[in-house]
């Protein structure tokens, strides 16, 4: 007992030195943290504030819209109902969903086999095929719009509809093929060899091995294509402008703005309704989207 009482207490852990060098290092770390987060907050506000302005303006009345007031005096939720009741607005929604949804499915289904062949097959002319795909990415659509319009309008008699925009998506998209090909290069060939040793053919290997591992890349090209079709203004203007029943939201919004050029609250409400689906889709799929994009440049 006496030995236990005489035993010295354990030494307390050493505290961090309070030398001038340590204080300087802590000060630099704090300033770095403040600088990085300040830039992040400033960038976030730069992108968020315009959307907040549009939403707040869409909830104002006719007299208050585009005044110096930052918030609505009365929250006019009925503006969205007025926009929905606008003749043709639901038709624009239906056409846009058809164009973006069906076009995305066709693009993904047609681009996967081509990207898989360019990434994993070894054949004569492989590099030339890849260069042709890249060349198609660099070709502006305005360059070929006249012969394409003459073909679809004069030969196929499909003017005044969205089919001239949807049908070509069944034959692949150069950007989607290239992006997915870059992602498939990150999948080790050992997985494919193991599947073939087990008796899988090329099609079964693609379906059972490659596609489950390529979900982030597929999600990325699907989102890119969906956003491009949803926001497309040039294509519907060329092929569907003569038929209001075939207008999309992007083209119909221009007509809506012309009819309600003084009702900025309604114009902003229509803009919010056009942007909302894209924001919701990206919010739920952003993880797969970012992963698919970041992994496409691992190999070349």
Short mmCIF file of C-alpha atoms in Angstrom, two decimals:
data_model
loop_
_atom_site.label_atom_id
_atom_site.label_comp_id
_atom_site.label_asym_id
_atom_site.label_seq_id
_atom_site.Cartn_x
_atom_site.Cartn_y
_atom_site.Cartn_z
CA UNK A 1 0.00 0.00 0.00
CA UNK A 2 2.83 2.38 0.87
CA UNK A 3 4.51 1.58 -2.46
CA UNK A 4 1.32 2.42 -4.34
CA UNK A 5 1.01 5.74 -2.55
CA UNK A 6 4.63 6.59 -3.16
CA UNK A 7 4.36 5.79 -6.89
CA UNK A 8 4.55 9.03 -8.90
CA UNK A 9 1.48 10.01 -10.95
CA UNK A 10 1.74 9.52 -14.72
CA UNK A 11 2.89 12.53 -16.63
CA UNK A 12 0.20 14.48 -18.50
CA UNK A 13 0.49 14.48 -22.31
CA UNK A 14 2.64 17.18 -23.70
CA UNK A 15 0.74 20.16 -25.05
CA UNK A 16 1.35 21.63 -28.43
CA UNK A 17 4.26 24.04 -28.40
CA UNK A 18 3.37 27.71 -28.37
CA UNK A 19 6.38 28.77 -30.35
CA UNK A 20 6.14 31.60 -32.89
CA UNK A 21 6.57 29.10 -35.74
CA UNK A 22 3.62 26.99 -34.50
CA UNK A 23 1.40 30.06 -34.15
CA UNK A 24 2.34 31.17 -37.67
CA UNK A 25 1.50 27.73 -39.08
CA UNK A 26 -1.88 27.71 -37.35
CA UNK A 27 -2.61 31.21 -38.61
CA UNK A 28 -1.74 30.23 -42.19
CA UNK A 29 -3.96 27.13 -41.96
CA UNK A 30 -6.86 29.24 -40.67
CA UNK A 31 -6.42 31.83 -43.42
CA UNK A 32 -6.25 29.08 -46.04
CA UNK A 33 -9.48 27.53 -44.70
CA UNK A 34 -11.24 30.92 -44.76
CA UNK A 35 -10.03 31.68 -48.29
CA UNK A 36 -11.10 28.33 -49.73
CA UNK A 37 -14.56 28.40 -48.12
CA UNK A 38 -15.09 32.05 -49.05
CA UNK A 39 -14.39 31.26 -52.70
CA UNK A 40 -16.74 28.27 -52.50
CA UNK A 41 -19.52 30.36 -50.98
CA UNK A 42 -19.00 33.13 -53.54
CA UNK A 43 -19.16 30.62 -56.42
CA UNK A 44 -22.29 29.02 -54.96
CA UNK A 45 -24.00 32.41 -54.65
CA UNK A 46 -22.99 33.29 -58.22
CA UNK A 47 -24.96 30.28 -59.52
CA UNK A 48 -27.79 30.20 -56.98
CA UNK A 49 -28.83 33.87 -56.80
CA UNK A 50 -30.12 34.11 -60.41
CA UNK A 51 -32.31 31.06 -59.80
CA UNK A 52 -33.55 32.55 -56.51
CA UNK A 53 -34.37 35.78 -58.35
CA UNK A 54 -36.39 33.87 -60.97
CA UNK A 55 -38.31 31.92 -58.31
CA UNK A 56 -39.13 35.01 -56.22
CA UNK A 57 -40.22 36.98 -59.29
CA UNK A 58 -42.47 34.11 -60.37
CA UNK A 59 -44.35 34.44 -57.05
CA UNK A 60 -45.01 38.18 -57.36
CA UNK A 61 -48.08 39.87 -58.78
CA UNK A 62 -48.12 41.76 -62.06
CA UNK A 63 -47.46 45.18 -60.51
CA UNK A 64 -44.58 44.10 -58.27
CA UNK A 65 -42.64 42.05 -60.82
CA UNK A 66 -39.27 43.55 -61.77
CA UNK A 67 -39.53 46.33 -59.19
CA UNK A 68 -36.91 46.98 -56.52
CA UNK A 69 -38.68 44.61 -54.13
CA UNK A 70 -36.66 41.49 -53.43
CA UNK A 71 -39.45 39.39 -51.93
CA UNK A 72 -43.12 39.14 -52.90
CA UNK A 73 -45.62 41.19 -50.91
CA UNK A 74 -48.14 38.43 -51.50
CA UNK A 75 -47.11 34.93 -52.55
CA UNK A 76 -48.93 34.35 -55.81
CA UNK A 77 -48.77 30.56 -56.13
CA UNK A 78 -51.59 30.81 -58.65
CA UNK A 79 -49.10 32.02 -61.24
CA UNK A 80 -48.02 28.44 -61.83
CA UNK A 81 -51.63 27.37 -62.30
CA UNK A 82 -52.12 30.15 -64.84
CA UNK A 83 -49.08 28.95 -66.76
CA UNK A 84 -50.29 25.34 -66.74
CA UNK A 85 -53.68 26.47 -68.04
CA UNK A 86 -52.06 28.28 -70.97
CA UNK A 87 -53.25 26.63 -74.20
CA UNK A 88 -50.56 24.30 -75.50
CA UNK A 89 -48.33 24.24 -72.41
CA UNK A 90 -49.14 20.64 -71.47
CA UNK A 91 -48.65 19.67 -75.12
CA UNK A 92 -45.18 21.20 -75.02
CA UNK A 93 -44.47 19.16 -71.89
CA UNK A 94 -45.59 15.95 -73.56
CA UNK A 95 -43.55 16.62 -76.68
CA UNK A 96 -40.45 17.46 -74.67
CA UNK A 97 -40.75 14.30 -72.58
CA UNK A 98 -41.13 12.24 -75.76
CA UNK A 99 -38.17 13.93 -77.43
CA UNK A 100 -35.85 13.82 -74.41
CA UNK A 101 -36.94 10.44 -73.00
CA UNK A 102 -37.14 8.40 -76.20
CA UNK A 103 -34.11 10.13 -77.66
CA UNK A 104 -32.04 9.33 -74.56
CA UNK A 105 -33.03 5.65 -74.63
CA UNK A 106 -32.20 5.33 -78.33
CA UNK A 107 -28.88 7.11 -77.92
CA UNK A 108 -27.77 4.95 -75.01
CA UNK A 109 -28.84 1.67 -76.61
CA UNK A 110 -27.16 2.47 -79.93
CA UNK A 111 -23.97 3.97 -78.47
CA UNK A 112 -23.07 1.16 -76.06
CA UNK A 113 -22.14 -1.51 -78.67
CA UNK A 114 -20.06 0.95 -80.71
CA UNK A 115 -18.20 2.22 -77.64
CA UNK A 116 -17.60 -1.36 -76.47
CA UNK A 117 -16.16 -2.33 -79.86
CA UNK A 118 -13.86 0.70 -79.97
CA UNK A 119 -12.67 0.12 -76.41
CA UNK A 120 -12.18 -3.66 -76.28
CA UNK A 121 -11.95 -5.04 -79.84
CA UNK A 122 -8.77 -5.11 -81.89
CA UNK A 123 -9.55 -4.84 -85.60
CA UNK A 124 -8.16 -3.21 -88.72
CA UNK A 125 -9.31 0.39 -89.02
CA UNK A 126 -10.00 0.78 -85.30
CA UNK A 127 -8.03 4.02 -84.99
CA UNK A 128 -9.58 5.37 -88.18
CA UNK A 129 -13.05 4.64 -86.81
CA UNK A 130 -12.21 6.48 -83.60
CA UNK A 131 -10.94 9.46 -85.58
CA UNK A 132 -14.19 9.53 -87.56
CA UNK A 133 -16.17 9.59 -84.30
CA UNK A 134 -14.05 12.47 -83.00
CA UNK A 135 -14.45 14.28 -86.33
CA UNK A 136 -18.23 14.01 -86.04
CA UNK A 137 -17.99 15.63 -82.60
CA UNK A 138 -16.23 18.61 -84.16
CA UNK A 139 -18.78 19.01 -86.96
CA UNK A 140 -21.34 21.73 -86.12
CA UNK A 141 -24.94 20.69 -86.82
CA UNK A 142 -25.50 23.92 -88.76
CA UNK A 143 -23.12 22.66 -91.45
CA UNK A 144 -25.36 19.74 -92.46
CA UNK A 145 -28.75 21.21 -91.55
CA UNK A 146 -29.74 22.06 -95.16
CA UNK A 147 -29.20 18.58 -96.69
CA UNK A 148 -30.67 16.95 -93.58
CA UNK A 149 -33.74 19.15 -93.75
CA UNK A 150 -34.21 18.43 -97.45
CA UNK A 151 -33.96 14.70 -96.74
CA UNK A 152 -36.43 14.63 -93.84
CA UNK A 153 -38.84 17.22 -95.22
CA UNK A 154 -38.82 16.46 -98.94
CA UNK A 155 -37.89 12.80 -99.15
CA UNK A 156 -39.39 11.44 -95.89
CA UNK A 157 -42.19 14.04 -95.53
CA UNK A 158 -41.64 14.34 -91.75
CA UNK A 159 -41.52 18.12 -91.42
CA UNK A 160 -43.72 19.57 -88.71
CA UNK A 161 -42.81 16.78 -86.27
CA UNK A 162 -40.03 15.79 -83.90
CA UNK A 163 -39.23 12.49 -85.65
CA UNK A 164 -36.39 13.99 -87.73
CA UNK A 165 -34.70 14.70 -84.39
CA UNK A 166 -35.54 11.40 -82.67
CA UNK A 167 -34.87 8.84 -85.42
CA UNK A 168 -31.16 9.75 -85.95
CA UNK A 169 -30.54 9.06 -82.25
CA UNK A 170 -31.14 5.35 -82.97
CA UNK A 171 -27.82 5.35 -84.88
CA UNK A 172 -25.63 6.57 -82.04
CA UNK A 173 -24.19 9.88 -80.95
CA UNK A 174 -20.53 10.75 -81.46
CA UNK A 175 -20.06 12.45 -78.10
CA UNK A 176 -21.81 9.63 -76.22
CA UNK A 177 -19.75 6.99 -78.02
CA UNK A 178 -16.47 8.75 -77.27
CA UNK A 179 -17.30 9.43 -73.62
CA UNK A 180 -18.48 5.88 -72.98
CA UNK A 181 -15.49 4.44 -74.85
CA UNK A 182 -13.16 6.36 -72.54
CA UNK A 183 -14.99 4.97 -69.52
CA UNK A 184 -14.90 1.38 -70.80
CA UNK A 185 -11.13 1.63 -71.13
CA UNK A 186 -10.95 1.79 -67.33
CA UNK A 187 -12.51 -1.70 -67.01
CA UNK A 188 -9.67 -4.27 -66.77
CA UNK A 189 -9.59 -6.82 -69.59
CA UNK A 190 -9.10 -9.59 -67.03
CA UNK A 191 -12.81 -9.45 -66.18
CA UNK A 192 -13.72 -9.96 -69.81
CA UNK A 193 -11.22 -12.78 -70.23
CA UNK A 194 -12.58 -14.54 -67.14
CA UNK A 195 -16.13 -14.31 -68.51
CA UNK A 196 -15.05 -15.76 -71.84
CA UNK A 197 -13.24 -18.61 -70.10
CA UNK A 198 -16.54 -19.41 -68.36
CA UNK A 199 -18.18 -19.73 -71.77
CA UNK A 200 -19.67 -16.26 -72.29
CA UNK A 201 -19.80 -14.87 -75.79
CA UNK A 202 -19.25 -11.22 -76.64
CA UNK A 203 -22.90 -10.27 -76.23
CA UNK A 204 -23.28 -12.05 -72.89
CA UNK A 205 -19.99 -10.56 -71.68
CA UNK A 206 -21.28 -7.12 -72.58
CA UNK A 207 -24.62 -7.67 -70.84
CA UNK A 208 -23.45 -9.52 -67.73
CA UNK A 209 -20.01 -8.05 -67.05
CA UNK A 210 -19.44 -4.76 -68.85
CA UNK A 211 -22.81 -3.03 -68.38
CA UNK A 212 -23.02 -3.51 -64.58
CA UNK A 213 -19.51 -2.06 -64.23
CA UNK A 214 -20.23 0.77 -66.66
CA UNK A 215 -23.32 2.15 -64.92
CA UNK A 216 -21.66 5.50 -63.99
CA UNK A 217 -20.54 6.06 -67.59
CA UNK A 218 -23.95 5.11 -68.96
CA UNK A 219 -25.61 7.45 -66.47
CA UNK A 220 -23.31 10.26 -67.60
CA UNK A 221 -24.09 9.93 -71.31
CA UNK A 222 -27.80 9.50 -70.53
CA UNK A 223 -27.88 12.72 -68.53
CA UNK A 224 -25.89 14.62 -71.14
CA UNK A 225 -28.27 13.49 -73.86
CA UNK A 226 -31.38 14.17 -71.77
CA UNK A 227 -30.24 17.69 -70.91
CA UNK A 228 -29.29 18.41 -74.53
CA UNK A 229 -32.67 17.26 -75.84
CA UNK A 230 -34.63 18.98 -73.07
CA UNK A 231 -32.94 22.33 -73.75
CA UNK A 232 -32.74 21.97 -77.55
CA UNK A 233 -34.10 25.02 -79.33
CA UNK A 234 -32.40 24.83 -82.71
CA UNK A 235 -33.77 21.43 -83.77
CA UNK A 236 -37.46 22.06 -82.94
CA UNK A 237 -37.22 25.48 -84.55
CA UNK A 238 -36.06 23.91 -87.83
CA UNK A 239 -38.36 20.91 -88.03
CA UNK A 240 -41.41 21.67 -85.85
CA UNK A 241 -41.90 25.44 -86.03
CA UNK A 242 -44.70 25.15 -88.59
CA UNK A 243 -46.77 22.86 -86.36
CA UNK A 244 -47.61 24.25 -82.86
CA UNK A 245 -48.80 20.77 -81.81
CA UNK A 246 -45.18 19.55 -82.11
CA UNK A 247 -43.49 22.36 -80.19
CA UNK A 248 -41.25 21.60 -77.22
CA UNK A 249 -40.89 23.58 -74.02
CA UNK A 250 -37.76 25.39 -75.17
CA UNK A 251 -39.41 26.59 -78.37
CA UNK A 252 -42.83 27.12 -76.79
CA UNK A 253 -41.30 29.24 -74.03
CA UNK A 254 -40.20 31.76 -76.64
CA UNK A 255 -43.79 31.98 -77.88
CA UNK A 256 -45.05 32.26 -74.31
CA UNK A 257 -42.64 35.11 -73.60
CA UNK A 258 -43.83 36.92 -76.71
CA UNK A 259 -47.46 36.60 -75.65
CA UNK A 260 -46.77 37.64 -72.03
CA UNK A 261 -43.87 40.06 -72.53
CA UNK A 262 -45.25 42.43 -69.90
CA UNK A 263 -46.25 39.70 -67.41
CA UNK A 264 -42.76 38.93 -66.17
CA UNK A 265 -44.08 36.99 -63.20
CA UNK A 266 -45.78 34.51 -65.53
CA UNK A 267 -42.71 34.35 -67.75
CA UNK A 268 -40.55 33.55 -64.73
CA UNK A 269 -43.07 30.95 -63.54
CA UNK A 270 -42.93 29.25 -66.95
CA UNK A 271 -39.12 29.35 -66.81
CA UNK A 272 -39.13 27.65 -63.40
CA UNK A 273 -41.43 24.92 -64.70
CA UNK A 274 -39.10 24.33 -67.63
CA UNK A 275 -35.98 24.16 -65.45
CA UNK A 276 -37.44 22.16 -62.56
CA UNK A 277 -37.32 18.65 -64.15
CA UNK A 278 -33.69 19.06 -65.17
CA UNK A 279 -32.69 20.22 -61.69
CA UNK A 280 -34.56 17.34 -60.04
CA UNK A 281 -33.01 14.75 -62.36
CA UNK A 282 -29.50 16.06 -61.80
CA UNK A 283 -30.04 16.27 -58.02
CA UNK A 284 -30.86 12.56 -57.78
CA UNK A 285 -28.27 11.40 -60.34
CA UNK A 286 -25.37 13.72 -59.60
CA UNK A 287 -23.26 11.06 -57.86
CA UNK A 288 -23.32 8.69 -60.83
CA UNK A 289 -22.94 11.63 -63.21
CA UNK A 290 -19.81 13.00 -61.52
CA UNK A 291 -18.30 9.54 -61.15
CA UNK A 292 -18.91 8.74 -64.79
CA UNK A 293 -17.34 11.99 -66.00
CA UNK A 294 -14.28 11.85 -63.73
CA UNK A 295 -13.40 8.28 -64.69
CA UNK A 296 -13.52 8.82 -68.45
CA UNK A 297 -10.01 10.26 -68.63
CA UNK A 298 -8.12 7.57 -66.66
CA UNK A 299 -6.92 5.84 -69.80
CA UNK A 300 -6.46 7.00 -73.35
#
